[in-house]
Protein backbone atom coordinates (compact mmCIF):
# COMPACT_ATOMS: atom_id res chain seq x y z
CA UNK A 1 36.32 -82.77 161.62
CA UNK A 2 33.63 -83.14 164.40
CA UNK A 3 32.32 -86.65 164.94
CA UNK A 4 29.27 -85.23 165.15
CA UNK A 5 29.23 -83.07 162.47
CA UNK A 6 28.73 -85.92 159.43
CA UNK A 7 29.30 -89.18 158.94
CA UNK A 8 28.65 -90.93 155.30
CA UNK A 9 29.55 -94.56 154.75
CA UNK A 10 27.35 -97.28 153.28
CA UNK A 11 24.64 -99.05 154.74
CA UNK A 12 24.36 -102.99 154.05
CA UNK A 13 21.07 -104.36 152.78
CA UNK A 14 21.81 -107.53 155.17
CA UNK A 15 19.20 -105.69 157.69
CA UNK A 16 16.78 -103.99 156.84
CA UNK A 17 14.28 -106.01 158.76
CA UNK A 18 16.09 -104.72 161.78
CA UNK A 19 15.02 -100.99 161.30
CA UNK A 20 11.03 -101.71 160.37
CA UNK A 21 9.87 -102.39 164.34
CA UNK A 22 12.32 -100.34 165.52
CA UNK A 23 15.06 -101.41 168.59
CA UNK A 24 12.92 -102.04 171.33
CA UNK A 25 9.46 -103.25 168.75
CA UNK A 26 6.23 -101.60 167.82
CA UNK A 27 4.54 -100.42 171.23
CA UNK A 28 7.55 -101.36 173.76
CA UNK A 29 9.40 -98.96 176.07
CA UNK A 30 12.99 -97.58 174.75
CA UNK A 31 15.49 -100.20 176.15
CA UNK A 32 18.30 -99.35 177.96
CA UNK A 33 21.83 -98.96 176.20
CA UNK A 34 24.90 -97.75 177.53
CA UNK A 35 27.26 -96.48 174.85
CA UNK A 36 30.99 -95.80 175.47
CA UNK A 37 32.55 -92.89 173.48
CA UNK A 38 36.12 -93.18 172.71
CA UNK A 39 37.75 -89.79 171.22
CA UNK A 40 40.86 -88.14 172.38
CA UNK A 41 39.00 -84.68 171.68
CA UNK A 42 36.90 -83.96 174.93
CA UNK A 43 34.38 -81.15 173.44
CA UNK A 44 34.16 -84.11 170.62
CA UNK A 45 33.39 -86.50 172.73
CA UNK A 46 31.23 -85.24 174.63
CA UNK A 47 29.06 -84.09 171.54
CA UNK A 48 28.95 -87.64 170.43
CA UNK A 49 27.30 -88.62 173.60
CA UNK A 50 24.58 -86.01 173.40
CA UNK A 51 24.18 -87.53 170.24
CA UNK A 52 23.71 -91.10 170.88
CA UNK A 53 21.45 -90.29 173.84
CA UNK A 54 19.38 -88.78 171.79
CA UNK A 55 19.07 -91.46 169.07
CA UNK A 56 18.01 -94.09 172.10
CA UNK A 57 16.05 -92.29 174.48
CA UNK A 58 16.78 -93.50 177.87
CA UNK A 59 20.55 -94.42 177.24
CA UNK A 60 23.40 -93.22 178.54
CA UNK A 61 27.09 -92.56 177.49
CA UNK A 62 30.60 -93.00 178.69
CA UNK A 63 33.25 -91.15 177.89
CA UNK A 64 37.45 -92.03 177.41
CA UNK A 65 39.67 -90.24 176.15
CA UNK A 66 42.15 -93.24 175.15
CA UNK A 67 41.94 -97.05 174.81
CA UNK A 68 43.54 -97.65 178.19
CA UNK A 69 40.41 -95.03 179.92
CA UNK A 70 38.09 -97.23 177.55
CA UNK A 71 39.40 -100.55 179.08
CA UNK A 72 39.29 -99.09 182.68
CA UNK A 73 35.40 -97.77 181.87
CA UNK A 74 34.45 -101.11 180.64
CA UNK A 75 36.24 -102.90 183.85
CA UNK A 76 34.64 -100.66 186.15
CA UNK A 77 30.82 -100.39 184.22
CA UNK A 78 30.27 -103.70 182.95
CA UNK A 79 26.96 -103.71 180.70
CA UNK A 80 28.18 -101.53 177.51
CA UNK A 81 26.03 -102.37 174.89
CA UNK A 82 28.39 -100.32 171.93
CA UNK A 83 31.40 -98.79 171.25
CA UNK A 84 32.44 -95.24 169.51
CA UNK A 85 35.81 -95.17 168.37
CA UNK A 86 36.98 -91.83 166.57
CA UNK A 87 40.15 -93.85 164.94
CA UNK A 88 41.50 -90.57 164.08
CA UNK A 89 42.04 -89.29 168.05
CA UNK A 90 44.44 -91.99 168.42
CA UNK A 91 48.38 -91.38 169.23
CA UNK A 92 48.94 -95.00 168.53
CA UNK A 93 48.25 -98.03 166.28
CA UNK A 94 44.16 -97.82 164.98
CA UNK A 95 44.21 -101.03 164.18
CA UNK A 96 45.56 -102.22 167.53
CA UNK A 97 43.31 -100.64 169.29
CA UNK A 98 40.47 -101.83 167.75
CA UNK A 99 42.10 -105.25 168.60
CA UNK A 100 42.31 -104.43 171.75
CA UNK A 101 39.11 -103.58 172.70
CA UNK A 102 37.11 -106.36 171.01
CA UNK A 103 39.66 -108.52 172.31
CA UNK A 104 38.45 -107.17 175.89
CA UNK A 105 34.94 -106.51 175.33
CA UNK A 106 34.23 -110.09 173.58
CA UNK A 107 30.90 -109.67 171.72
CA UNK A 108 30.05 -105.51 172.42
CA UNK A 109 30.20 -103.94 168.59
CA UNK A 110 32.90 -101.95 168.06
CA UNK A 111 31.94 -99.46 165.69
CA UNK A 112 34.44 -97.05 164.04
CA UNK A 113 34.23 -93.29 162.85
CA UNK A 114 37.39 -92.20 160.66
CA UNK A 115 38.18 -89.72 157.81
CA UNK A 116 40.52 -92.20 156.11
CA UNK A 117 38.98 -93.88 153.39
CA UNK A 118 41.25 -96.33 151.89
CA UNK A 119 40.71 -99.70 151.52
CA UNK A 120 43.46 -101.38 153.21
CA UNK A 121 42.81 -99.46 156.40
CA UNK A 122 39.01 -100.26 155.92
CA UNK A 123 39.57 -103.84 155.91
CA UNK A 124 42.25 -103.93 158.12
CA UNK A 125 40.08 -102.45 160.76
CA UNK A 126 37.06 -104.95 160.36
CA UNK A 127 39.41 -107.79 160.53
CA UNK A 128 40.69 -106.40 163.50
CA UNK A 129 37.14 -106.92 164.84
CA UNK A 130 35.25 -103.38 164.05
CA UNK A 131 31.58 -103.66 163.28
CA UNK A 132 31.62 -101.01 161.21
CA UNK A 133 33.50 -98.36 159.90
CA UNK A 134 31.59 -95.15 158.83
CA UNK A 135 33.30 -92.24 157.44
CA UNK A 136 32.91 -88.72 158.58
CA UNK A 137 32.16 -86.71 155.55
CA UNK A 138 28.20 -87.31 155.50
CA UNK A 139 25.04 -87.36 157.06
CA UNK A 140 24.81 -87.98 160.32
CA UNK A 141 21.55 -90.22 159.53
CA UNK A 142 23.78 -93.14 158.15
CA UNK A 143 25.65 -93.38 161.52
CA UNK A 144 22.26 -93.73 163.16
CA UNK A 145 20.92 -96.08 160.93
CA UNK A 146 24.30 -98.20 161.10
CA UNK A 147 24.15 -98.02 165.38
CA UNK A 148 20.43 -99.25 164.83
CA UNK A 149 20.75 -102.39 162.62
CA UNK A 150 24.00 -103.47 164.77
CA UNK A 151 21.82 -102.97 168.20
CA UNK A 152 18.85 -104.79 166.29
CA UNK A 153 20.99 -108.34 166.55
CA UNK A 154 21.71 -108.71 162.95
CA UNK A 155 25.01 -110.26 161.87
CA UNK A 156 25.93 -106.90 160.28
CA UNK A 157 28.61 -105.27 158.78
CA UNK A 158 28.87 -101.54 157.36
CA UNK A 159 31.94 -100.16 155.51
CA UNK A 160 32.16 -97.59 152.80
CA UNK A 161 31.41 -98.95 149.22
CA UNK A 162 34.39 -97.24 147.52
CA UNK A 163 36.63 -98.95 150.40
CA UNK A 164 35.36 -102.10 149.99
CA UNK A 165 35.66 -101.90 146.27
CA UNK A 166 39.39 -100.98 146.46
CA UNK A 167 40.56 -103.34 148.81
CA UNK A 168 38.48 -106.59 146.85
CA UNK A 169 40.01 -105.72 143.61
CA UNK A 170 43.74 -104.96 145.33
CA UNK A 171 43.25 -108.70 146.15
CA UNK A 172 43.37 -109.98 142.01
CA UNK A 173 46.07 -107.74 141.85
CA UNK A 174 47.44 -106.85 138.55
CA UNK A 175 48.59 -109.96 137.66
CA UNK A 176 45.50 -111.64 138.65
CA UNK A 177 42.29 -112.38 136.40
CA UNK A 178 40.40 -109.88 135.11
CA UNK A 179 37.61 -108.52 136.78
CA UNK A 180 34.70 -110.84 136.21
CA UNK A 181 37.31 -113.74 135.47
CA UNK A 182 36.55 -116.10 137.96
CA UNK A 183 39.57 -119.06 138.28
CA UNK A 184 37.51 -122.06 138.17
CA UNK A 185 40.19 -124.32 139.80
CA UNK A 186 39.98 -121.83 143.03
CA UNK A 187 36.20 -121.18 143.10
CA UNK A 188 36.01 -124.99 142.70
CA UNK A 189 38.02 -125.54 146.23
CA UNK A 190 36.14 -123.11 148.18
CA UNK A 191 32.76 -124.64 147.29
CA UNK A 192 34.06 -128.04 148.21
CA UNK A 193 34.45 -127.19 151.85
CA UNK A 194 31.08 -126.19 151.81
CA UNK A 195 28.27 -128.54 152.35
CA UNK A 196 25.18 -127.62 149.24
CA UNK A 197 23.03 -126.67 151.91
CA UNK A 198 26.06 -124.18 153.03
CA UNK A 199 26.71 -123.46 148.96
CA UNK A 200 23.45 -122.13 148.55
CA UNK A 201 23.46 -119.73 151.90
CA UNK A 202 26.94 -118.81 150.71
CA UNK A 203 25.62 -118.04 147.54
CA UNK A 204 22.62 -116.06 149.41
CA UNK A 205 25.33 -114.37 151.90
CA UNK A 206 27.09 -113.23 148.71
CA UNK A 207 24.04 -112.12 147.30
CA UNK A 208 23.21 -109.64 150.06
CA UNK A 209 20.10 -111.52 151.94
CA UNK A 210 19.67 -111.49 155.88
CA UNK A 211 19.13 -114.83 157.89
CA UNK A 212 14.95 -114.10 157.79
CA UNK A 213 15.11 -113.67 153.78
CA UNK A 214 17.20 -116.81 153.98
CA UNK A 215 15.13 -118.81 155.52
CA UNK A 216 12.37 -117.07 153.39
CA UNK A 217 14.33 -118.10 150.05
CA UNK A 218 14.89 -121.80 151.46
CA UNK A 219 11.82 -122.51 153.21
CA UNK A 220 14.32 -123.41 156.61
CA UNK A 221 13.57 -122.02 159.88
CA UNK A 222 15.76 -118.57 160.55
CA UNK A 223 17.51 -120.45 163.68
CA UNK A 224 18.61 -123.16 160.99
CA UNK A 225 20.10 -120.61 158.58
CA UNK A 226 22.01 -119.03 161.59
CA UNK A 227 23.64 -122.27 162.61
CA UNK A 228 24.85 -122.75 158.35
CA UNK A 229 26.05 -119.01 158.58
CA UNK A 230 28.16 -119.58 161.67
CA UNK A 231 29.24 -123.01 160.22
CA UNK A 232 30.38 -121.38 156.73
CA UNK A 233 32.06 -118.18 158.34
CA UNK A 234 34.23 -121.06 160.43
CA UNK A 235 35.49 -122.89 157.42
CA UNK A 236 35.87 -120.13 155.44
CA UNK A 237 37.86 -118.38 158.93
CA UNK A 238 35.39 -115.78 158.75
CA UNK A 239 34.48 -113.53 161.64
CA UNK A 240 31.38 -111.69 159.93
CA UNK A 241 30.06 -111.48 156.14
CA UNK A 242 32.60 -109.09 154.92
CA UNK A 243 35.53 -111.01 155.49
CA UNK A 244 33.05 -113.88 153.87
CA UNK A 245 33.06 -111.88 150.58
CA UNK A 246 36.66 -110.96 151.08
CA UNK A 247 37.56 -114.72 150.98
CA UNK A 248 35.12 -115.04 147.81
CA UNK A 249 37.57 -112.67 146.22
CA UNK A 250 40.28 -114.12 147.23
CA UNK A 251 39.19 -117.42 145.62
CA UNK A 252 37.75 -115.80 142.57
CA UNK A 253 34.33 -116.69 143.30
CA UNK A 254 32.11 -114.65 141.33
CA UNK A 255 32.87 -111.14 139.44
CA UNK A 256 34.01 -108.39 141.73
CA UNK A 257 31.44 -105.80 140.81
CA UNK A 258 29.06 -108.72 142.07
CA UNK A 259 30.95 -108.72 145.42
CA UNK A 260 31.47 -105.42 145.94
CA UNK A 261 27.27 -105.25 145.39
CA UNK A 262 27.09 -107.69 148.45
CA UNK A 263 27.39 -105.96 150.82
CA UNK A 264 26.53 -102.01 150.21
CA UNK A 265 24.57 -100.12 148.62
């Protein structure tokens, strides 16, 4: 399958706000973005370029053909703003390789493009550091609405809602409670590492809101909510809000159809 030929996935309500002014604002010239495409598939890759050059006018877009190219285009071109990865061109470990290159690349998005849509692979892959993970059997428009809201700044995550479903309930596992069951004793601990200031953005995270609708809902500046978000992800060991509702499930906090509703739509 093309990378450019369709990619479906679900789009988070976390960011919305990020899509109304556009990247560069109402009235402002197209910014700059360098892209880096990362297929093994040259005639691929090269369409996937062409593509995101002409989402962002005035961008451009290099090309690898493996990890190690990536790491040597990165080294030598410093100033990528985002990162294609076709997971499915790889000869080696997917999940590695997404390691690798966020390990390298620090805070450029790493998003993913697969055909594989089971859960564990999903997750796997965002706790290896992806930004998203977008599947390839859809519309190109919810790649290019994913690649906007991450470029926009938000604290975003996108990952397919059957995915996401699958691996939260694989984490009750059969013997667990049933779905909806919360275990008090466990949702109990996790709120007590959690200041009630933190509870109630927890509570808001869960719940599907961006910082701005945040600090809307708690009538707290948006910088203040940021600093509680980054404090919560830490003591829950969370690197972005998915792995926030993933350790939710864990603890039973809330009814799984809730969680899974947190993050797509």
């Amino acid at each position: 399958m093309s990378m450019t030929a369709r990619f479906p996935g679900t789009v988070s309500s976390l960011a919305e706000d990020g899509l109304e002014n556009g990247i560069a604002g109402v009235g402002a010239s197209p910014r700059h973005r360098t892209f880096l495409v990362v297929d093994g598939q040259a005639l691929v890759r090269r369409g996937a370029a062409l593509m995101l050059t002409s989402q962002f006018p005035g961008s451009s877009a290099l090309e690898a053909g493996t990890v190690e190219e990536a790491l040597a285009q990165a080294m030598s071109a410093p100033g990528i703003d985002l990162v294609l990865l076709d997971l499915d061109s790889l000869s080696g470990s997917r999940v590695e390789a997404i390691a690798q290159l966020t390990s390298a690349l620090g805070s450029v998005p790493v998003v993913a493009v697969s055909a594989v849509q089971e859960g564990d692979e999903v997750i796997a892959s965002i706790r290896a550091g992806a930004r998203a993970y977008v599947l390839k059997t859809g519309p190109t428009e919810v790649l290019e609405r994913t690649l906007t809201l991450i470029l926009s700044g938000e604290n975003y995550v996108a990952m397919p809602r059957q995915a996401l479903t699958a691996a939260l309930a694989g984490v009750r596992g059969a013997s667990g409670p049933a779905m909806g069951q919360a275990p008090a004793g466990r949702e109990a601990a996790l709120a007590d590492r959690l200041t009630e200031r933190q509870q109630d953005i927890f509570r808001l995270i869960l719940a599907g809101c961006s910082n701005k609708e945040i600090a809307r809902e708690l009538g707290v500046l948006e910088g203040t909510v940021k600093v509680h978000v980054r404090a919560v992800m830490q003591k829950l060991g969370a690197k972005n809000r998915t792995q926030v509702a993933v350790a939710a499930a864990r603890s039973g906090f809330g009814s799984m159809a809730f969680m899974a509703g947190t993050l797509t739509n």
